[in-house]
Short mmCIF file of C-alpha atoms in Angstrom, two decimals:
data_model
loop_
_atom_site.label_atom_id
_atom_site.label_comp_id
_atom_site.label_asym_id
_atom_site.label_seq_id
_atom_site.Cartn_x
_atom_site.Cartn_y
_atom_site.Cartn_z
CA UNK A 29 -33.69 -36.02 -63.22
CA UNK A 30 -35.37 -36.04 -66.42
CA UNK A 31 -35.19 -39.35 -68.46
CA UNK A 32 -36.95 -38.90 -72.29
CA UNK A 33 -36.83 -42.20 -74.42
CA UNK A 34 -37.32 -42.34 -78.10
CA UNK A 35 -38.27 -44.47 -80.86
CA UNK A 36 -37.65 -45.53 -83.22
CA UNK A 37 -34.07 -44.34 -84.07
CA UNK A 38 -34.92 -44.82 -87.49
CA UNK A 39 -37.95 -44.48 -89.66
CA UNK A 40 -38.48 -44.90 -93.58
CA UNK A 41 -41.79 -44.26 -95.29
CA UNK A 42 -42.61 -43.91 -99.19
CA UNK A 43 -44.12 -40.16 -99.65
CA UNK A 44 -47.78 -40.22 -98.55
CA UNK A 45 -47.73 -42.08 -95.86
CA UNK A 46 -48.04 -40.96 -92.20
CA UNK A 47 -45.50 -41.27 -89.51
CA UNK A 48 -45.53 -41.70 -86.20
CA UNK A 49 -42.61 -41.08 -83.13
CA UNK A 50 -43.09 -42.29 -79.94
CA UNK A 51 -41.65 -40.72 -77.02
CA UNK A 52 -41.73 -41.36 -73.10
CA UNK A 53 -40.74 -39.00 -70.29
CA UNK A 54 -40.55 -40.10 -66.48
CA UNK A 55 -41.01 -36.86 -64.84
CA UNK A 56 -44.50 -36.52 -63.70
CA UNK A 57 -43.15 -32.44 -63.03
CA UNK A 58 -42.71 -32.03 -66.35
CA UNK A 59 -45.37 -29.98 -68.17
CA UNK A 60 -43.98 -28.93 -71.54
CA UNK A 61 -43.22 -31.19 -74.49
CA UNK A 62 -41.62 -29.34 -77.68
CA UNK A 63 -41.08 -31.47 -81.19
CA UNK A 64 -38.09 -30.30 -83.21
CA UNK A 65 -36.83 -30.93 -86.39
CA UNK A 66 -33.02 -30.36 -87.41
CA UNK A 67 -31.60 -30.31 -90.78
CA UNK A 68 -28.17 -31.64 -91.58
CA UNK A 69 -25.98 -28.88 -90.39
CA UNK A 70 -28.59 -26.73 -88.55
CA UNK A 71 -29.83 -26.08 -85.36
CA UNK A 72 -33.65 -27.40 -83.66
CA UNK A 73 -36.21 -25.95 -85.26
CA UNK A 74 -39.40 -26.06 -83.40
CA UNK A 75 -42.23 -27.49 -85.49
CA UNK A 76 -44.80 -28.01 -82.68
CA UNK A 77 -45.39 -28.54 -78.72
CA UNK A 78 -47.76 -29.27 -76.48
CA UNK A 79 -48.73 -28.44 -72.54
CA UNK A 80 -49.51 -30.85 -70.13
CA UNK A 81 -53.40 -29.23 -69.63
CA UNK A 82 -54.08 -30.66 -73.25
CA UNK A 83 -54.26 -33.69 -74.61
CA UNK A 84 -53.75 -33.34 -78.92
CA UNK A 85 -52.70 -30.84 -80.86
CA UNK A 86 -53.03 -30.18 -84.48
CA UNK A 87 -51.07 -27.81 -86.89
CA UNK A 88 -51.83 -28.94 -90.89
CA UNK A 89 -49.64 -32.20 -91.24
CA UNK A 90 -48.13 -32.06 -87.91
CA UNK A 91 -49.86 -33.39 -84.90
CA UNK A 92 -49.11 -33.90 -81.21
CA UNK A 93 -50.94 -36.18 -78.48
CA UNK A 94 -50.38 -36.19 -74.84
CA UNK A 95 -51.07 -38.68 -72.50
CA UNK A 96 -50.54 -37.83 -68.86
CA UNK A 97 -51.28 -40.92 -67.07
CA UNK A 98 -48.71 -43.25 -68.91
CA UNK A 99 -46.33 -40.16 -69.31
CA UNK A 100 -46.21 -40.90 -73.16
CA UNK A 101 -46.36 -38.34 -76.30
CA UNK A 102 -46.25 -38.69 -80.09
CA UNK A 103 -45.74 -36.67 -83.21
CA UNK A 104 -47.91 -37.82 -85.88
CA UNK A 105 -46.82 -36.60 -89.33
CA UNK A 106 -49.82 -37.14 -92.06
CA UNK A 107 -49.41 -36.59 -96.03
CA UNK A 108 -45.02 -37.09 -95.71
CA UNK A 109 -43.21 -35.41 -98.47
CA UNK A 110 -39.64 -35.69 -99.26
CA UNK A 111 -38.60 -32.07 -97.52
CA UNK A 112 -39.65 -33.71 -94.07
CA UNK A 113 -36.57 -36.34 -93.95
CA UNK A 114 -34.69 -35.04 -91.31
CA UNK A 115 -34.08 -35.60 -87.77
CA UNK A 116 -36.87 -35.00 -85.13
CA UNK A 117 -36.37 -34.91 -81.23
CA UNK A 118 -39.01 -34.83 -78.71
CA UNK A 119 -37.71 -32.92 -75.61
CA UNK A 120 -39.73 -32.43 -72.11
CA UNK A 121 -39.65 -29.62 -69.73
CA UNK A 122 -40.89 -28.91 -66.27
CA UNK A 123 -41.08 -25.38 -65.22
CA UNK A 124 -38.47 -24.44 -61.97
CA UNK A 125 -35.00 -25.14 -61.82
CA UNK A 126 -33.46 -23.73 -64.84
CA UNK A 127 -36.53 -24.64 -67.12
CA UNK A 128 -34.13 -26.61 -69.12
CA UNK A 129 -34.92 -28.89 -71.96
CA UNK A 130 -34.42 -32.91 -71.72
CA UNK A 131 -34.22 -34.49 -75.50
CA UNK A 132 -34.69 -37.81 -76.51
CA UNK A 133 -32.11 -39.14 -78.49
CA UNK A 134 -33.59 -38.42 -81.96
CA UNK A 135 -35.40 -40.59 -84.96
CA UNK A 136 -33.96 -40.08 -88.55
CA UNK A 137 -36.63 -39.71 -90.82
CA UNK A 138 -36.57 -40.76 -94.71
CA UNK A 139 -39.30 -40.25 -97.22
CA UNK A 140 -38.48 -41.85 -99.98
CA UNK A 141 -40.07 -40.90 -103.68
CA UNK B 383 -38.58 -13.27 -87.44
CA UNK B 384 -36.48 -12.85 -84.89
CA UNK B 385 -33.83 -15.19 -84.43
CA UNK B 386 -30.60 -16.42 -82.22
CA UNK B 387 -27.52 -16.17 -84.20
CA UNK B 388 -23.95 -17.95 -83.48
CA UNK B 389 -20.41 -17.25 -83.92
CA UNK B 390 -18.12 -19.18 -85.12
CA UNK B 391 -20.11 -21.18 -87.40
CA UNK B 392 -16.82 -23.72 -87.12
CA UNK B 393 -13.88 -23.39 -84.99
CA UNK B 394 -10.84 -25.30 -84.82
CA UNK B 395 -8.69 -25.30 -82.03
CA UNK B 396 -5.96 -27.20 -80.25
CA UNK B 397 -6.12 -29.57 -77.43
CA UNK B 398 -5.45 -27.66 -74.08
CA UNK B 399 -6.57 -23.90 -76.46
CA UNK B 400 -9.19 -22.03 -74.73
CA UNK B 401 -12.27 -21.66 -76.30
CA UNK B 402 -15.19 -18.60 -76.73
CA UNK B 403 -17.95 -19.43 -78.43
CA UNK B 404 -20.39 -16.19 -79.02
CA UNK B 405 -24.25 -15.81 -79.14
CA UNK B 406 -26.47 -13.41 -79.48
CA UNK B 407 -30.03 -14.30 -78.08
CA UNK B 408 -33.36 -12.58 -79.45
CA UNK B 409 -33.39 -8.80 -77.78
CA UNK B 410 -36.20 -9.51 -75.00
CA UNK B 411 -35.29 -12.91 -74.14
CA UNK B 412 -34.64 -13.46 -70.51
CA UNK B 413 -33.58 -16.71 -70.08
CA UNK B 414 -30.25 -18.13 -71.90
CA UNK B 415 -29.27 -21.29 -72.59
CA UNK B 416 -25.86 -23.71 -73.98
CA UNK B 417 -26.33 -27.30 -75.21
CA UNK B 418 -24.10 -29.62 -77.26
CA UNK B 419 -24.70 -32.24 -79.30
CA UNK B 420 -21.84 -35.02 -80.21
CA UNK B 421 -22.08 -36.13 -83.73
CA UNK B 422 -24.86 -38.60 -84.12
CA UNK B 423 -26.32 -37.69 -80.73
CA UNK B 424 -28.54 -36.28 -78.88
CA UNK B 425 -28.92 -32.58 -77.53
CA UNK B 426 -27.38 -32.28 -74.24
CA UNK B 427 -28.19 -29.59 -71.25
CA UNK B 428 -25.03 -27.74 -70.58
CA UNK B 429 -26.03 -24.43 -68.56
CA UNK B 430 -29.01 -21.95 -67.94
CA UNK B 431 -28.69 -18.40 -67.21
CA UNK B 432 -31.13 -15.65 -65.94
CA UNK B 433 -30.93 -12.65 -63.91
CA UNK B 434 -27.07 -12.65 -64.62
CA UNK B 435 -26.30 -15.79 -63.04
CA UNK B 436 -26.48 -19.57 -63.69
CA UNK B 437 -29.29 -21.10 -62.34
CA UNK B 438 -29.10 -24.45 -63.59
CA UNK B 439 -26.07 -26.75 -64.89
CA UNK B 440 -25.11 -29.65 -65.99
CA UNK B 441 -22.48 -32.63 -64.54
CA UNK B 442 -20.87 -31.91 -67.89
CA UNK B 443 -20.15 -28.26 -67.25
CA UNK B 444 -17.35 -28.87 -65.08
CA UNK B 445 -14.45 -26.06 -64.10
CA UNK B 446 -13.54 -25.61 -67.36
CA UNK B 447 -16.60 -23.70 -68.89
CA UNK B 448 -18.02 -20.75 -68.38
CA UNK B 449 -20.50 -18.18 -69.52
CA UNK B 450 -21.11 -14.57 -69.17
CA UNK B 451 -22.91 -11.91 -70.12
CA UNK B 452 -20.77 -9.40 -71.02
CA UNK B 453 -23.51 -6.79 -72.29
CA UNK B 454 -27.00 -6.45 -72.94
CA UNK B 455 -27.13 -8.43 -76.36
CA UNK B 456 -24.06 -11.40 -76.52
CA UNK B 457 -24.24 -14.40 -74.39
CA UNK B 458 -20.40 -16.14 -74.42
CA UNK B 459 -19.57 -19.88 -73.30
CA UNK B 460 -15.77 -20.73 -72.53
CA UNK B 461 -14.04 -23.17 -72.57
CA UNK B 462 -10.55 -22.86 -71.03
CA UNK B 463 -8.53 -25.66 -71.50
CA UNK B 464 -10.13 -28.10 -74.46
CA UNK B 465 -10.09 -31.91 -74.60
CA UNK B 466 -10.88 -34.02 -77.49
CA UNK B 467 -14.22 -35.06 -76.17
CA UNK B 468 -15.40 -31.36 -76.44
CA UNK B 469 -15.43 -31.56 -79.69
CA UNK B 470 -19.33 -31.32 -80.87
CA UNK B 471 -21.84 -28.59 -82.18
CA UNK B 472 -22.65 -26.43 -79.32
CA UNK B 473 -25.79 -24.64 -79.24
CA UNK B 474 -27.04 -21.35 -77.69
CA UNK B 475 -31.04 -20.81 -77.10
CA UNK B 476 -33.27 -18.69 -75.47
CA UNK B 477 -36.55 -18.26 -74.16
CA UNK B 478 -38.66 -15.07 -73.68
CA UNK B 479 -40.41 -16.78 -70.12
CA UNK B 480 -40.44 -20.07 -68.13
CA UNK B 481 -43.45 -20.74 -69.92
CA UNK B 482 -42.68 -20.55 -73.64
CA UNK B 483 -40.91 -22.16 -76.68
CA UNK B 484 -36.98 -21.94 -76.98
CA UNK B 485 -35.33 -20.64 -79.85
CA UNK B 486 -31.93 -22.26 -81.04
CA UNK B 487 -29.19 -20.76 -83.33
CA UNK B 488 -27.65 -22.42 -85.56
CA UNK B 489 -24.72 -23.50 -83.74
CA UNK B 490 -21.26 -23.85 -83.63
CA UNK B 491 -18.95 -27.01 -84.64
CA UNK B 492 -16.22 -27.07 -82.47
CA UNK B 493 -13.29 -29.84 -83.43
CA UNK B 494 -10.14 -29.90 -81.41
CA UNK B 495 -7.22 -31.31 -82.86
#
């Protein structure tokens, strides 16, 4: 099955800086890769995802990049303000089956003022 | 915006109690889905559903869970006879198709005692 890796498990920045997650998948099936961000307390909240037919995507801060060939993707957070500490997982899915999701195992992020 | 909502927020229970946890997924959704996540861990793939059966599961969803669909609108997992290792937040999602994002509640904390 499915096997998503993620680093690192921890990652401080001062407010302003960008950060940057790192995942890995082994799957070459899988074709969908949702970011999510949960809040003490709260369930995943989607924040952005990518499909396997494209290789970035951008949404204001947040960005995604795919790359197929060494079955790696990354979450690139620009501009970090205090409200995005939290905890963000990468997850992977390949459509069949039960089209389940496969989450990494999380990186706790602190901006710090 | 439409959204998956959970009930119990927290539920205590007894070693060896059974267990319903409730959901309600977003009206047109057609596939449902239950993960946990142990404190300080990652999400975990308990059980798909579509069509009114399971079509996926995990090793962790052993004999004593289950999940129905009693109606059009809630979407139940039991648990019959808890252990101390259930203990987690369980999480209900859903998805409108195989090909788009999944929406999470908020979850439930289950502790047995």
């Amino acid at each position: 099955g499915e096997n998503v890796e993620q680093h690192p498990s921890t990652l401080s920045v001062q407010e302003g800086d960008s950060a940057v997650i790192k995942c890995t998948y082994s799957d070459s099936a899988s074709n969908y890769f949702p970011w999510y961000k949960q809040e003490l307390g709260k369930g995943p909240q989607l924040i952005i995802d990518i499909r396997s037919n494209v290789g970035e995507k951008k949404d204001q801060r947040i960005a995604v990049t795919l790359n197929k060939t060494a079955k790696h993707f990354s979450l690139h957070i620009t501009e970090t303000q205090p409200e995005d500490s939290a905890v963000y997982f990468c997850a992977a899915r390949a459509t069949g089956g039960g089209n389940k999701l496969t989450f990494g195992t999380g990186t706790q992020l602190k901006v710090e003022l | 915006e439409p959204e998956v909502t959970q009930t119990p927020s927290h539920q205590v229970t007894q070693m060896g109690q059974e267990v319903i946890l409730r959901c309600v997924p977003i009206s047109n959704h057609l596939y449902f889905y239950w993960y946990r996540q142990i404190l300080g861990q990652k999400v975990e793939f308990l059980v798909s559903f579509y069509n009114n059966e399971i079509s996926e599961k995990s090793e962790i969803f052993d004999d004593q869970f289950s999940v129905e669909r009693p109606d059009g609108s809630n979407f139940t997992l039991k648990i019959r006879s808890t252990k101390l290792e259930d203990s987690a937040m369980y999480f209900c999602a859903s998805i409108l198709d195989r090909n788009t994002e999944a929406f999470f509640g908020q979850g439930t904390r289950l502790t047995v005692v």
